[in-house]
GROMACS .gro file of C-alpha atoms in nm:
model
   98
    1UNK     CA    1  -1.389  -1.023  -0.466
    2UNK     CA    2  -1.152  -1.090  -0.166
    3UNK     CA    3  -1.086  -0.838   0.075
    4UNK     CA    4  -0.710  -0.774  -0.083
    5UNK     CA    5  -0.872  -0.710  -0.397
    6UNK     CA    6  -1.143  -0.445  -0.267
    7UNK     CA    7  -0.792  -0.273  -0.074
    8UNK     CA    8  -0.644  -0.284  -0.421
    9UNK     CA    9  -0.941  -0.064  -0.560
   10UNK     CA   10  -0.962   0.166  -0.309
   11UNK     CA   11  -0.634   0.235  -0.362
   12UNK     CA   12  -0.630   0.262  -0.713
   13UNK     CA   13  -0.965   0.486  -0.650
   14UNK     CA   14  -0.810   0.722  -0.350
   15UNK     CA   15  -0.492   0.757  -0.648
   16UNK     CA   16  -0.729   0.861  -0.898
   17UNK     CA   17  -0.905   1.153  -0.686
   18UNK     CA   18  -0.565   1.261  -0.452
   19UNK     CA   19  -0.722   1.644  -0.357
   20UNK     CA   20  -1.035   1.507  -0.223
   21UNK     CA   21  -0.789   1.301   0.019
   22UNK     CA   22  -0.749   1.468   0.388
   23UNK     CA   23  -0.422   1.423   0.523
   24UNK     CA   24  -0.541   1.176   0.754
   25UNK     CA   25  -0.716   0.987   0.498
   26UNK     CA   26  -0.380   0.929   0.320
   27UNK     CA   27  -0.181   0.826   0.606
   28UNK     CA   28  -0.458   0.563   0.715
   29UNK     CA   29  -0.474   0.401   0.348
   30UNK     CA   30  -0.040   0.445   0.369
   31UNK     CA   31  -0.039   0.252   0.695
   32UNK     CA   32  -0.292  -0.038   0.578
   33UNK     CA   33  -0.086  -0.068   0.281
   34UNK     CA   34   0.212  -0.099   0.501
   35UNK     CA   35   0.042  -0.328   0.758
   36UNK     CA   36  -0.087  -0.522   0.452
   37UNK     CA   37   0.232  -0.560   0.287
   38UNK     CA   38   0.373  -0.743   0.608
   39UNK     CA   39   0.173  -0.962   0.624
   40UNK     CA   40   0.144  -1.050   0.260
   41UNK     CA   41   0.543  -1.085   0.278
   42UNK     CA   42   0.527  -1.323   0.610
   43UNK     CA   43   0.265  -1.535   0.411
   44UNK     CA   44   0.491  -1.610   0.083
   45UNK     CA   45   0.821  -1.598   0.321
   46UNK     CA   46   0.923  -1.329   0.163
   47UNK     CA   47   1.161  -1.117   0.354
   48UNK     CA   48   1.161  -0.775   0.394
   49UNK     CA   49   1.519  -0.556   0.303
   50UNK     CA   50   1.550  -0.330   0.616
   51UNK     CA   51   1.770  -0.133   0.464
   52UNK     CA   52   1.714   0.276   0.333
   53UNK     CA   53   1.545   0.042   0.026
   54UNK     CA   54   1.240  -0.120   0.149
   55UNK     CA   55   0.952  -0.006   0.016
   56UNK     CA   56   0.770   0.014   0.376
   57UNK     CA   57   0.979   0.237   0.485
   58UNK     CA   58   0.917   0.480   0.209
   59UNK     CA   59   0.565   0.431   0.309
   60UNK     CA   60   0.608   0.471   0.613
   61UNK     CA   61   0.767   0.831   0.610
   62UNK     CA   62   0.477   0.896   0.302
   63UNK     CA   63   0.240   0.801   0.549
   64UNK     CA   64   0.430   1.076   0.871
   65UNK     CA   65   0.452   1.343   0.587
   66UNK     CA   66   0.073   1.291   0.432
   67UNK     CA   67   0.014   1.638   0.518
   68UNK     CA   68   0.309   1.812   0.312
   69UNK     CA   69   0.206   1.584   0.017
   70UNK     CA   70   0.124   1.679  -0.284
   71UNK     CA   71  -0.146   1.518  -0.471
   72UNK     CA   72   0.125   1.360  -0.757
   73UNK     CA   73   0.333   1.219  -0.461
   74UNK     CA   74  -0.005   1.078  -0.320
   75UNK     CA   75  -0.114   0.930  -0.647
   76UNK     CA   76   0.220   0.813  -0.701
   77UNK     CA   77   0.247   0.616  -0.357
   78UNK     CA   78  -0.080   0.489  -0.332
   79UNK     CA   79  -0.052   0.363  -0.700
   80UNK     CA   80   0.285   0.210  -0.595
   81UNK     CA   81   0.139   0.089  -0.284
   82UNK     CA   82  -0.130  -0.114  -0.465
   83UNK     CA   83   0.114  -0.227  -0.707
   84UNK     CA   84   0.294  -0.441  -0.469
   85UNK     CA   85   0.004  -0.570  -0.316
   86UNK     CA   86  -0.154  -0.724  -0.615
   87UNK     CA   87   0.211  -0.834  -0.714
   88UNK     CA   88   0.241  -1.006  -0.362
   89UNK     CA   89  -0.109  -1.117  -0.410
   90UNK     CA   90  -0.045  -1.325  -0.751
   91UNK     CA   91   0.246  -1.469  -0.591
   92UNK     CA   92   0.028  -1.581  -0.298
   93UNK     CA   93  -0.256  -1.697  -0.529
   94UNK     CA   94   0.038  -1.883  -0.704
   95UNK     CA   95   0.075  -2.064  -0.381
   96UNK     CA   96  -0.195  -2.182  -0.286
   97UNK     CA   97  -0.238  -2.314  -0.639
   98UNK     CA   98   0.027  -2.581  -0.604
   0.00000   0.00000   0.00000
């Protein structure tokens, strides 16, 4: 498995188990994803919005508010989180294909 795919799993795992999550658990998996997601999105040229809709900046403020959480908002972002990786992920595979 690559590296983006293990992320992708501990994702989907840390989702799947939200209340054993500390607060500063969340935020570090939230900022990777973020941090991931750039860089993903610089490697397929796709641009980020940076307007109120980009996704990273819903992570971001997920990741600044980890501690007011609750475990369906965790579950929800980290599951959303992984989503676009392994979305950004197929595209990249896609790439790399041609």
């Amino acid at each position: 498995m690559s590296l983006t795919t293990d992320f992708i799993s501990e994702l989907i795992r840390a989702a799947n188990a939200p209340e054993k999550l500390s607060p500063y658990e969340v935020s570090r998996l939230l900022d990777r994803s973020i941090d991931t997601i750039r860089d993903m999105r610089e490697q397929t040229g796709i641009a980020g919005s940076h307007g109120a809709k980009d996704v990273l900046i819903d992570l971001r403020v997920a990741s600044e508010r980890a501690r007011d959480l609750s475990a369906a908002d965790i579950r929800n972002t980290l599951v959303e989180a992984a989503d676009i990786i392994r979305t950004l992920k197929i595209v990249l595979d896609g790439k790399d294909e041609l």
